[in-house]
XYZ file of C-alpha atoms in Angstrom:
729
model
C -67.599 29.782 1.504
C -66.408 32.618 -1.115
C -62.618 31.989 0.174
C -62.659 28.138 -0.131
C -64.389 28.611 -3.770
C -61.363 31.297 -4.407
C -58.873 28.987 -3.044
C -59.990 25.877 -4.857
C -59.793 28.273 -8.003
C -56.391 28.942 -7.750
C -55.549 25.537 -7.065
C -57.022 24.447 -10.264
C -55.366 27.282 -12.138
C -52.089 26.031 -10.877
C -52.472 22.680 -11.580
C -53.263 23.493 -15.240
C -50.649 25.899 -15.770
C -48.119 22.937 -14.172
C -49.657 20.614 -17.132
C -49.347 23.170 -19.580
C -45.614 23.490 -21.681
C -43.561 26.394 -20.418
C -42.653 27.610 -23.761
C -45.615 27.024 -25.808
C -48.331 27.248 -23.253
C -50.144 23.912 -24.700
C -51.114 21.368 -22.593
C -51.401 18.363 -25.284
C -49.211 15.296 -24.990
C -48.674 13.601 -28.179
C -45.059 12.390 -28.643
C -45.130 11.964 -31.878
C -45.939 15.462 -32.917
C -44.678 17.704 -29.969
C -41.763 15.005 -28.465
C -42.069 13.528 -25.194
C -43.739 15.903 -22.559
C -41.868 16.021 -19.485
C -42.956 17.245 -15.944
C -40.668 18.334 -13.238
C -43.036 18.398 -10.066
C -40.429 19.727 -7.687
C -39.927 22.833 -9.916
C -43.580 23.144 -11.321
C -42.371 22.936 -14.708
C -43.740 21.210 -18.014
C -42.123 21.294 -21.185
C -42.250 19.391 -24.507
C -39.197 17.887 -25.859
C -39.443 19.413 -29.711
C -40.041 23.018 -27.776
C -36.665 22.682 -26.077
C -35.080 21.515 -29.414
C -36.526 24.394 -31.507
C -36.285 27.586 -28.965
C -33.791 29.855 -30.358
C -32.595 30.839 -26.688
C -31.913 27.601 -24.848
C -29.110 24.993 -25.529
C -28.119 21.930 -23.779
C -25.480 22.953 -21.321
C -25.816 19.889 -18.748
C -25.138 16.170 -18.972
C -27.885 13.946 -20.215
C -29.117 13.055 -16.705
C -29.339 16.598 -15.524
C -32.489 18.775 -15.986
C -34.356 17.944 -18.890
C -32.510 15.753 -21.335
C -29.394 18.035 -20.761
C -31.572 21.346 -20.825
C -30.963 22.768 -17.455
C -34.251 23.841 -15.748
C -32.676 27.356 -15.153
C -32.064 27.976 -18.668
C -35.535 26.681 -19.434
C -37.095 29.220 -17.129
C -34.805 31.978 -18.697
C -36.224 31.142 -22.005
C -39.376 31.190 -20.933
C -38.855 34.625 -19.370
C -37.419 36.051 -22.546
C -40.122 34.557 -24.941
C -42.877 36.234 -22.937
C -42.187 39.547 -24.648
C -42.552 38.188 -28.242
C -45.882 37.731 -30.101
C -46.860 34.509 -31.958
C -47.310 35.035 -35.753
C -49.959 32.515 -35.429
C -52.201 32.960 -32.196
C -50.778 36.440 -31.860
C -50.285 35.695 -28.144
C -47.112 36.130 -26.129
C -44.313 33.451 -25.433
C -43.273 32.669 -29.037
C -39.732 31.027 -28.779
C -39.383 29.495 -32.393
C -38.095 31.939 -34.814
C -37.370 31.779 -38.637
C -33.793 30.932 -39.325
C -33.259 33.728 -41.671
C -31.721 36.605 -40.224
C -33.970 39.567 -42.174
C -36.942 37.525 -41.259
C -38.758 38.359 -37.723
C -41.596 35.638 -37.474
C -41.873 34.123 -34.220
C -44.360 31.495 -33.325
C -44.834 28.756 -30.697
C -43.958 25.490 -31.671
C -47.681 23.671 -32.110
C -48.604 27.238 -33.991
C -45.825 26.942 -36.155
C -46.893 23.463 -37.324
C -50.250 25.087 -38.253
C -48.761 27.879 -39.991
C -46.601 25.603 -41.863
C -43.048 26.405 -40.258
C -40.458 23.325 -40.788
C -37.934 22.703 -38.150
C -35.335 20.551 -39.051
C -34.105 18.032 -36.328
C -30.434 17.897 -36.892
C -27.272 20.206 -36.707
C -28.576 23.285 -34.698
C -32.011 22.874 -35.205
C -33.231 25.366 -37.314
C -36.633 26.299 -38.278
C -38.245 28.131 -41.447
C -41.090 29.977 -41.965
C -43.200 28.982 -45.393
C -41.313 32.174 -47.236
C -37.674 30.441 -46.595
C -38.771 26.618 -46.009
C -37.326 24.155 -47.928
C -39.401 22.496 -50.654
C -40.200 19.096 -52.790
C -40.517 19.482 -56.515
C -41.637 16.768 -59.072
C -39.066 14.766 -61.098
C -40.001 15.669 -64.560
C -37.711 13.160 -66.346
C -39.219 10.319 -64.730
C -42.249 8.427 -66.797
C -44.392 8.113 -63.305
C -48.201 8.451 -62.686
C -49.023 10.686 -59.525
C -50.471 8.828 -56.598
C -53.803 8.946 -55.560
C -53.307 7.513 -51.958
C -51.099 7.992 -49.082
C -48.614 5.171 -48.915
C -49.147 4.790 -45.311
C -52.509 5.360 -44.446
C -53.895 4.697 -47.832
C -56.449 7.597 -47.587
C -56.835 9.446 -50.498
C -54.486 12.751 -50.990
C -54.164 15.821 -53.748
C -50.872 14.781 -55.677
C -49.950 18.190 -55.326
C -46.430 18.623 -53.084
C -46.880 20.790 -50.433
C -46.132 21.231 -46.707
C -48.448 18.601 -45.599
C -47.742 16.175 -48.956
C -44.341 14.929 -49.206
C -42.955 12.284 -51.715
C -40.067 9.750 -51.333
C -36.708 10.958 -52.922
C -35.781 7.591 -54.411
C -38.923 6.170 -55.903
C -40.844 9.400 -56.400
C -44.141 6.874 -56.385
C -45.047 6.968 -52.187
C -46.539 9.912 -51.200
C -47.661 10.529 -47.937
C -49.219 13.128 -45.165
C -46.731 14.772 -43.208
C -48.395 13.756 -40.047
C -48.559 9.971 -40.989
C -44.924 10.197 -41.813
C -43.699 11.732 -38.621
C -45.769 9.218 -36.760
C -44.508 6.221 -38.677
C -40.996 7.781 -37.841
C -41.814 7.940 -34.215
C -42.758 4.288 -34.374
C -40.115 2.620 -36.330
C -37.182 4.879 -35.105
C -33.657 5.200 -36.508
C -32.976 1.627 -37.318
C -36.164 0.942 -39.289
C -37.307 4.058 -40.941
C -37.632 3.648 -44.681
C -40.036 4.074 -47.682
C -43.150 2.095 -47.300
C -42.689 1.127 -51.306
C -39.023 0.998 -52.702
C -37.460 0.396 -48.838
C -34.827 3.104 -49.206
C -33.561 4.466 -46.110
C -30.296 6.459 -46.433
C -31.776 8.863 -48.840
C -35.363 8.528 -47.568
C -33.937 9.695 -43.990
C -31.769 12.355 -45.124
C -34.812 13.856 -47.235
C -37.288 13.510 -44.593
C -34.694 15.191 -41.976
C -34.499 18.049 -44.359
C -37.952 18.755 -44.903
C -38.616 18.639 -40.958
C -39.170 14.941 -39.648
C -38.180 13.892 -36.576
C -36.359 10.519 -36.100
C -35.683 9.252 -32.760
C -32.151 7.760 -32.420
C -33.718 4.578 -30.953
C -35.179 0.838 -31.685
C -38.574 0.272 -33.365
C -41.266 0.608 -30.505
C -42.235 -2.721 -31.059
C -38.477 -3.742 -30.249
C -38.948 -1.863 -27.027
C -41.940 -3.715 -25.736
C -41.272 -6.010 -22.932
C -41.950 -9.697 -23.901
C -43.382 -8.396 -27.110
C -42.948 -11.731 -28.979
C -42.890 -14.172 -26.139
C -45.980 -15.618 -27.349
C -43.926 -16.983 -30.232
C -41.979 -19.195 -27.912
C -45.047 -21.078 -26.326
C -45.889 -24.364 -28.054
C -49.580 -25.991 -27.831
C -49.672 -28.002 -24.690
C -53.681 -29.320 -24.392
C -54.981 -32.669 -25.198
C -57.910 -32.335 -27.532
C -59.035 -35.861 -28.007
C -63.147 -36.252 -27.108
C -62.240 -38.253 -23.838
C -59.006 -37.362 -21.774
C -57.920 -39.792 -19.444
C -55.515 -37.984 -17.526
C -56.259 -37.660 -14.139
C -54.574 -34.131 -13.864
C -56.480 -32.920 -16.774
C -56.227 -32.200 -20.455
C -53.754 -29.148 -19.953
C -51.039 -31.622 -18.428
C -48.145 -32.395 -20.230
C -45.411 -34.686 -19.010
C -42.199 -34.713 -20.079
C -42.164 -38.261 -21.637
C -44.843 -41.342 -21.269
C -48.128 -41.724 -21.900
C -49.490 -38.504 -20.818
C -46.990 -36.398 -22.819
C -48.902 -34.296 -25.008
C -47.635 -34.530 -28.929
C -48.714 -32.158 -31.242
C -50.084 -32.306 -34.752
C -47.164 -32.636 -37.247
C -48.751 -30.652 -40.072
C -50.813 -27.811 -38.239
C -49.043 -27.989 -34.648
C -52.475 -26.366 -33.239
C -53.971 -29.683 -32.026
C -52.794 -32.126 -29.433
C -53.231 -35.160 -27.630
C -52.011 -37.734 -25.053
C -51.064 -40.916 -26.274
C -53.229 -43.036 -23.997
C -56.060 -40.530 -24.963
C -55.628 -41.189 -28.883
C -54.482 -45.125 -28.185
C -50.928 -44.267 -29.490
C -48.010 -46.527 -28.824
C -45.450 -45.217 -26.285
C -42.896 -44.371 -28.638
C -45.031 -42.487 -31.123
C -44.215 -38.779 -32.037
C -45.526 -38.576 -35.503
C -49.297 -37.999 -35.313
C -51.604 -35.784 -37.258
C -54.717 -34.494 -35.710
C -58.387 -35.172 -37.728
C -58.553 -31.992 -39.465
C -55.367 -32.226 -41.002
C -55.827 -36.067 -42.007
C -59.169 -35.262 -43.768
C -57.482 -32.442 -45.555
C -54.739 -34.886 -46.960
C -56.991 -37.714 -47.728
C -55.873 -39.820 -44.953
C -52.348 -39.301 -46.064
C -50.505 -37.326 -43.312
C -47.693 -37.903 -44.669
C -48.250 -35.735 -47.789
C -46.744 -32.483 -46.565
C -43.241 -33.149 -46.108
C -40.143 -31.018 -45.426
C -37.791 -31.484 -48.597
C -35.220 -33.295 -46.666
C -34.909 -36.012 -49.747
C -33.679 -33.643 -52.594
C -30.731 -31.511 -53.166
C -30.511 -29.135 -50.448
C -29.327 -25.386 -51.042
C -27.317 -23.600 -48.328
C -28.967 -20.408 -46.926
C -25.675 -18.785 -48.098
C -26.329 -19.545 -51.845
C -29.550 -16.751 -51.665
C -27.082 -14.207 -51.328
C -26.139 -12.334 -54.461
C -22.477 -10.877 -54.958
C -22.341 -7.866 -57.341
C -20.538 -8.465 -60.563
C -17.435 -6.396 -61.156
C -19.112 -5.066 -64.356
C -22.181 -4.084 -62.535
C -23.547 -0.195 -62.813
C -22.611 0.503 -59.082
C -19.216 -0.765 -59.219
C -18.172 1.194 -62.603
C -19.231 4.326 -60.780
C -16.284 4.017 -58.536
C -13.111 5.737 -60.263
C -10.528 4.144 -58.006
C -12.040 0.157 -58.434
C -8.844 -1.378 -60.274
C -9.094 -3.436 -63.278
C -8.033 -6.669 -62.076
C -7.345 -8.461 -58.995
C -4.092 -7.524 -56.982
C -2.693 -7.673 -53.646
C -4.978 -6.749 -50.429
C -2.425 -3.685 -50.202
C -2.997 -2.428 -53.559
C -6.684 -2.829 -53.293
C -6.693 -0.939 -50.228
C -4.549 1.918 -51.672
C -6.937 2.420 -53.983
C -9.535 3.642 -51.118
C -7.019 6.034 -49.722
C -7.351 8.730 -51.828
C -10.903 9.645 -50.370
C -8.807 10.911 -47.602
C -8.575 14.567 -47.353
C -7.553 17.316 -44.822
C -8.618 18.814 -42.542
C -7.392 15.890 -39.980
C -10.017 14.971 -37.123
C -8.566 15.087 -33.544
C -8.575 11.386 -32.059
C -7.780 11.842 -28.069
C -7.198 8.690 -26.590
C -7.146 8.502 -22.821
C -4.248 6.012 -21.479
C -4.573 2.922 -23.825
C -8.334 3.067 -24.074
C -8.402 3.199 -27.814
C -11.897 1.312 -28.283
C -13.265 4.171 -26.465
C -11.611 6.812 -28.381
C -12.676 5.101 -31.433
C -16.567 4.679 -30.486
C -16.451 8.411 -29.379
C -15.177 8.958 -33.291
C -17.274 7.568 -35.277
C -20.741 8.653 -32.640
C -20.008 12.094 -33.465
C -22.868 14.041 -35.151
C -20.401 15.541 -37.250
C -18.036 12.772 -38.239
C -16.438 12.574 -41.635
C -14.848 9.272 -42.478
C -12.881 10.762 -45.355
C -10.908 13.086 -42.989
C -7.356 11.687 -41.889
C -6.494 10.510 -38.480
C -4.732 12.952 -35.925
C -4.066 10.889 -32.652
C -2.925 12.194 -29.602
C -2.424 10.285 -26.176
C -3.528 11.852 -23.030
C -2.305 10.405 -19.324
C 0.562 8.139 -20.700
C 2.126 8.679 -17.799
C -0.430 6.230 -15.575
C -0.285 3.685 -18.308
C 2.406 1.182 -19.646
C 2.549 2.956 -23.098
C 5.988 3.632 -25.225
C 7.347 7.081 -24.549
C 7.697 7.582 -28.260
C 3.911 8.570 -28.765
C 4.322 12.081 -29.146
C 5.347 11.724 -32.969
C 2.047 11.751 -34.860
C 2.790 8.882 -37.263
C 4.084 6.489 -34.053
C 1.163 7.485 -32.198
C -1.574 6.859 -35.182
C 0.230 3.412 -35.639
C 0.235 2.522 -31.706
C -3.920 3.570 -31.853
C -4.955 1.386 -34.774
C -2.537 -1.541 -33.253
C -3.975 -1.133 -29.774
C -7.704 -0.506 -31.476
C -7.397 -4.011 -33.421
C -6.772 -5.762 -30.221
C -9.549 -4.476 -28.615
C -12.143 -4.810 -30.710
C -11.147 -8.525 -30.909
C -11.904 -8.897 -27.288
C -15.099 -6.596 -27.253
C -18.632 -8.011 -26.592
C -19.927 -8.243 -30.198
C -17.304 -11.279 -30.670
C -17.118 -14.715 -29.299
C -14.724 -17.639 -29.777
C -11.046 -18.312 -29.606
C -8.361 -16.009 -30.467
C -7.992 -15.894 -34.049
C -11.190 -17.343 -34.910
C -13.872 -15.203 -33.703
C -17.612 -15.240 -34.539
C -20.163 -12.526 -34.190
C -21.797 -12.952 -30.555
C -25.532 -12.066 -29.924
C -25.632 -9.214 -27.664
C -28.697 -7.335 -26.916
C -26.991 -4.360 -25.612
C -24.610 -4.271 -28.250
C -27.901 -4.451 -30.674
C -29.230 -1.436 -28.662
C -26.464 0.629 -28.684
C -25.734 -0.371 -32.549
C -22.245 -1.368 -31.585
C -21.821 -3.642 -34.470
C -22.370 -0.905 -37.039
C -19.414 0.880 -34.709
C -16.978 -1.757 -34.832
C -17.449 -2.857 -38.624
C -16.655 1.398 -39.160
C -13.631 1.138 -37.035
C -12.358 -2.089 -38.939
C -12.826 -0.205 -42.536
C -11.196 2.953 -40.877
C -8.292 1.253 -39.706
C -7.597 -1.055 -42.799
C -7.439 2.453 -45.057
C -5.505 4.116 -42.506
C -2.845 1.360 -42.537
C -3.438 -0.170 -39.641
C -2.771 -3.781 -38.980
C -4.640 -6.770 -40.814
C -7.866 -7.696 -38.710
C -6.885 -11.423 -38.431
C -9.104 -12.995 -35.954
C -12.175 -13.668 -38.073
C -13.300 -16.904 -38.372
C -14.084 -18.752 -41.603
C -17.681 -18.745 -41.176
C -17.757 -15.460 -40.160
C -15.999 -14.408 -43.455
C -18.173 -16.614 -45.233
C -21.114 -15.162 -43.985
C -20.336 -11.706 -44.658
C -19.002 -12.105 -48.147
C -20.070 -15.709 -49.389
C -16.589 -16.933 -49.594
C -16.167 -19.831 -50.566
C -19.016 -19.266 -52.568
C -22.516 -21.198 -51.382
C -20.192 -23.938 -49.343
C -22.779 -25.279 -46.522
C -21.881 -24.872 -42.860
C -21.042 -27.576 -40.391
C -20.812 -27.675 -36.496
C -16.903 -26.985 -36.949
C -17.621 -23.675 -37.833
C -20.006 -22.784 -34.666
C -18.126 -21.124 -31.758
C -16.612 -23.696 -29.456
C -17.988 -24.449 -25.809
C -21.336 -22.685 -26.171
C -24.980 -24.112 -25.363
C -25.843 -24.580 -28.705
C -22.493 -25.967 -29.877
C -22.782 -28.673 -27.322
C -26.240 -29.831 -28.261
C -25.437 -29.919 -31.995
C -22.553 -31.488 -31.311
C -24.377 -34.402 -29.202
C -26.885 -34.913 -32.138
C -24.023 -35.330 -34.256
C -22.272 -37.716 -32.356
C -25.349 -39.799 -31.669
C -24.241 -43.394 -32.818
C -28.263 -45.056 -33.074
C -31.902 -43.797 -33.708
C -32.702 -44.511 -30.251
C -29.748 -42.120 -28.989
C -30.366 -39.581 -31.323
C -33.853 -39.551 -30.181
C -33.196 -39.105 -26.507
C -30.627 -36.152 -27.251
C -33.312 -34.518 -29.694
C -36.042 -35.166 -26.590
C -33.838 -33.276 -24.086
C -32.886 -30.385 -26.370
C -36.638 -29.909 -27.351
C -36.424 -26.457 -26.581
C -33.503 -25.458 -28.659
C -35.134 -27.455 -31.733
C -38.357 -25.607 -31.076
C -36.951 -22.498 -31.489
C -34.801 -23.164 -34.577
C -38.068 -24.838 -36.085
C -36.307 -28.187 -36.617
C -38.370 -30.098 -34.115
C -39.383 -32.571 -36.655
C -39.435 -36.328 -36.377
C -36.591 -38.465 -37.433
C -36.768 -42.025 -38.741
C -33.220 -42.884 -39.420
C -29.975 -41.529 -39.211
C -29.637 -40.518 -42.608
C -31.836 -37.758 -41.823
C -29.574 -36.291 -38.931
C -27.316 -34.688 -41.680
C -30.071 -32.494 -42.998
C -30.974 -31.908 -39.232
C -27.419 -30.709 -38.224
C -27.449 -28.447 -41.413
C -30.413 -26.624 -40.514
C -29.681 -25.945 -37.012
C -26.285 -24.789 -37.737
C -27.786 -22.414 -40.513
C -30.078 -21.320 -37.663
C -27.284 -20.456 -35.108
C -24.896 -18.768 -37.342
C -27.177 -17.156 -39.954
C -30.760 -16.711 -39.086
C -30.869 -15.488 -35.565
C -27.753 -13.451 -36.429
C -29.572 -11.545 -39.381
C -29.957 -8.111 -37.718
C -26.009 -7.934 -36.391
C -24.766 -9.138 -39.784
C -26.676 -6.590 -41.513
C -25.373 -3.688 -39.267
C -21.757 -5.164 -39.085
C -22.077 -5.171 -43.029
C -23.212 -1.546 -43.301
C -20.454 -0.655 -40.809
C -17.851 -2.164 -43.080
C -19.032 -0.074 -46.056
C -17.329 2.918 -44.942
C -14.863 4.083 -47.510
C -16.054 1.410 -49.646
C -14.145 -1.435 -47.884
C -16.831 -3.913 -47.987
C -17.852 -3.356 -51.617
C -13.736 -3.850 -52.518
C -13.573 -7.087 -50.203
C -17.041 -8.262 -51.980
C -15.412 -7.770 -55.301
C -12.047 -9.922 -54.325
C -12.796 -12.043 -51.210
C -10.144 -14.621 -52.157
C -7.816 -11.975 -52.035
C -8.686 -10.510 -48.499
C -9.625 -13.707 -46.672
C -5.923 -13.797 -45.262
C -6.438 -9.848 -44.382
C -9.579 -11.174 -41.968
C -9.209 -14.760 -41.553
C -5.155 -15.201 -40.769
C -3.196 -13.351 -38.134
C -0.914 -11.805 -40.310
C 1.445 -13.420 -42.725
C 3.718 -16.337 -40.618
C 6.625 -14.705 -40.154
C 9.635 -16.529 -41.436
C 13.636 -15.881 -41.570
C 13.133 -15.352 -45.457
C 10.234 -12.990 -45.395
C 11.931 -10.656 -42.638
C 15.400 -10.701 -44.693
C 13.353 -10.160 -47.899
C 11.722 -7.064 -46.193
C 14.754 -4.841 -45.210
C 16.734 -3.257 -47.770
C 20.445 -3.277 -46.630
C 22.476 0.034 -47.055
C 26.398 -0.637 -47.659
C 28.812 1.855 -46.816
C 30.716 3.509 -49.895
C 34.336 3.231 -48.212
C 35.702 -0.125 -48.976
C 37.447 -0.854 -45.460
C 34.027 -0.545 -43.728
C 32.621 -2.458 -46.598
C 34.772 -5.415 -45.717
C 33.732 -5.259 -41.810
C 30.240 -5.156 -42.978
C 29.483 -7.969 -45.483
C 30.608 -10.879 -42.732
C 27.890 -9.149 -40.446
C 25.416 -9.659 -43.471
C 25.971 -13.432 -42.770
C 25.609 -13.040 -38.967
C 22.264 -11.501 -39.427
C 20.775 -13.987 -41.728
C 22.055 -16.673 -39.663
C 20.552 -15.015 -36.659
C 17.147 -14.863 -38.311
C 17.473 -18.619 -39.034
C 18.071 -19.103 -35.289
C 15.192 -17.019 -34.182
C 12.496 -18.891 -36.594
C 13.556 -22.261 -35.271
C 13.739 -21.106 -31.724
C 17.396 -21.410 -30.992
C 17.224 -17.620 -29.517
C 15.656 -16.109 -26.755
C 14.163 -13.631 -28.961
C 11.356 -14.304 -31.633
C 10.854 -12.792 -35.168
C 7.746 -10.723 -33.871
C 10.287 -9.368 -31.028
C 12.881 -8.467 -33.860
C 10.086 -6.735 -36.207
C 8.665 -5.163 -33.231
C 11.804 -3.343 -32.393
C 13.006 -2.233 -35.850
C 9.393 -1.087 -36.877
C 7.252 -0.636 -33.842
C 4.783 -3.177 -34.890
C 5.002 -7.221 -34.963
C 2.816 -6.840 -37.828
C 3.338 -4.982 -41.307
C 0.571 -2.554 -41.963
C -1.824 -3.733 -44.596
C -1.365 -0.446 -46.533
C 2.062 0.455 -47.066
C 2.213 4.229 -47.558
C 5.910 4.549 -46.262
C 9.100 3.304 -47.328
C 10.429 -0.167 -46.795
C 12.525 -0.856 -43.622
C 16.082 -0.833 -44.274
C 19.587 -1.585 -42.563
C 22.442 0.098 -42.102
C 25.695 -0.664 -40.056
C 27.065 0.694 -36.629
C 30.792 1.147 -36.424
C 32.864 1.156 -33.402
C 34.657 4.454 -33.005
C 38.129 3.403 -31.844
C 39.949 -0.074 -32.127
C 41.172 -2.064 -29.728
C 44.895 -1.589 -28.659
C 45.497 -5.152 -27.935
C 43.772 -5.516 -31.589
C 47.120 -5.836 -33.528
C 48.433 -9.223 -34.747
C 50.508 -10.378 -37.374
C 48.400 -11.242 -40.014
C 45.150 -10.263 -38.933
C 45.021 -6.333 -39.114
C 42.793 -4.496 -36.731
C 40.458 -6.906 -34.456
C 38.044 -4.434 -33.132
C 36.175 -4.214 -29.964
C 32.708 -6.260 -29.488
C 31.895 -4.983 -25.942
C 29.316 -1.796 -26.083
C 28.041 -2.199 -29.398
C 24.341 -2.772 -29.518
C 21.645 -2.339 -32.267
C 19.918 0.648 -32.618
C 16.459 1.195 -33.989
C 14.492 4.033 -35.511
C 10.849 2.875 -35.588
C 9.354 6.011 -37.133
C 11.450 5.654 -40.407
C 11.749 1.652 -39.528
C 15.477 1.887 -39.801
C 17.642 -0.785 -38.306
C 21.670 -0.462 -37.250
C 23.331 -3.516 -36.927
C 26.333 -3.653 -34.689
C 29.901 -4.323 -36.395
C 31.406 -7.375 -34.376
C 34.298 -9.825 -35.035
C 31.853 -13.448 -34.495
C 28.650 -14.538 -34.845
C 28.566 -15.146 -31.025
C 29.244 -11.365 -29.919
C 26.452 -10.361 -32.583
C 23.978 -12.809 -31.391
C 24.527 -12.025 -27.878
C 24.447 -8.076 -28.593
C 21.003 -8.384 -30.519
C 19.286 -10.540 -28.038
C 20.527 -8.181 -25.112
C 19.033 -5.081 -26.738
C 15.948 -6.462 -28.146
C 14.766 -8.476 -24.939
C 15.412 -5.107 -23.054
C 13.314 -3.130 -25.476
C 10.261 -5.912 -25.718
C 10.304 -6.009 -21.610
C 9.363 -2.126 -21.596
C 6.779 -2.466 -24.184
C 2.978 -3.213 -23.351
C 1.870 -6.693 -24.404
C -0.269 -7.219 -27.265
C -2.431 -9.496 -25.191
């Protein structure tokens, strides 16, 4: 019996040890205060996430799916053995693994003891911890005339208005004070995307200050957004007959799709219903009010009506575009006094860039993947210049001249813009993309990252965006101002677009009601399932449906996309001059013409008179060749020609280099048969082909005796060059 009792005691002791954290020796399981507690039964190991992050001697040496969040099991056990010799400053027991980050300070604690001893652990950078003597603190803002609060702005319990370890305040409004434990639990629930001051709603400064004061902010969506089917009840509609005597053989909960026993809801409250047969209604009745609502409106159920008769305002009219003279705008020294070209306006943002440069490694042609890795780095600084290097280019059809840094950067930005256009956050035809609603992209915050990459590309000299639809540009920048959207702005060939199109094309009231009956789920979701008594009301219904589809349901993607575009001040610059930038975002570059290409290049003639005579007719050949390329009389296009000469079919928005130039390629020897009476020297046409230097955007034109020879030479060389390049598609 004694042996059995001893075995049971040992078993109980071992199970308790397994439940205790290997680093802090505490069995508490409070994710908000100690982080997630993870147990590996095969290793008989349990550990708190915060204990891992703040321990002095353990680091993430594995991948995220290895060990515990990248902390290898052997490293955790080694840290437990190391800390077993160290005494906790609080409880005086062994196993202290969290130390003050000041080298001269020797205080060590368990993480839970550290909270009791007012240690501040910062969950950013190298995750340093500080004892009370060296920890950061907050101070009162004496310049503001504010009264000190008497209650926590989160739990509303009373507090002493004295800043301390346990009492913190918002750095922006200075009027929101709260308990440390309260704001930590709020951060754990709200996550990175929704954690902000409860009073002033500030997010950026608030999160930065809370991180400094030791509040852990999980990099995930809010807890209420992660719960499965959290808002499923919002999609449910009332389907029960509340008549005193229900005549339906299938019961009062039965609702047919149409006919006498279809449940119709009260048009005022929506929380009462009836079968048509049970309330003596006509077969086509859809406008019905329950007894309670009828009595509340003195028998006039039509008293409460949607404001369709009066003038309607677009949802976009609620947006406020900051004035050029606002206080925020005046603080930006690079803001031009008046509108200029997009190149000039974006050039004013370039002085923000400074060395050292950040290295961007592109594996093959995966430019978007490299860009996302860049902006998701913990130490990412958008003001650093870019240094691009392509790897494994032998396995992919990339140009061979990418070893030059400027060429590599230009080609990277070009590939990046192409791949962004085809990513999951956009939908619609090429050149007219709308934002797409993608739950995985929201979870990964891809909308913000793509907006950030577009802003970086524009400031660093990348090509124009050129693929935004007019509707997307209007939703982002309210240009044209306060203009209502219509069905033509919706993404073609989508389920929602087909439904709205059918409503728009209904030729009679009966046909309109039939279409609405088929689309009732979509109308319910949009809050537009209302009775229609005439075709005149259809216009307002369609406008509401379009606004819901493009604006209302896309609020979060649009918000995160705007915040990404604010990188380096691009969003603010575009919002100040939306008409100027409309062509940069919505038009696929300027339409190339022979005249524009001719004006683009600067022609450098030779100083020798004899060479100048040969070069002058070639300039005529060049201009005639441009015209034939424009009208389609040549086998190459103006884009091919521009790509051959400059390395890009589009010109950069920010022109940080000199303009393209032209010089001439003269033959080395005259033809021995070329001397004819009265004609002088007839130069050979064979073997002379145009040459280009894309790095310096310099083009060498061959000297030929006829236009046909010039055209043949240009087409052969440019066609061969273009076929060696990867396609833009």
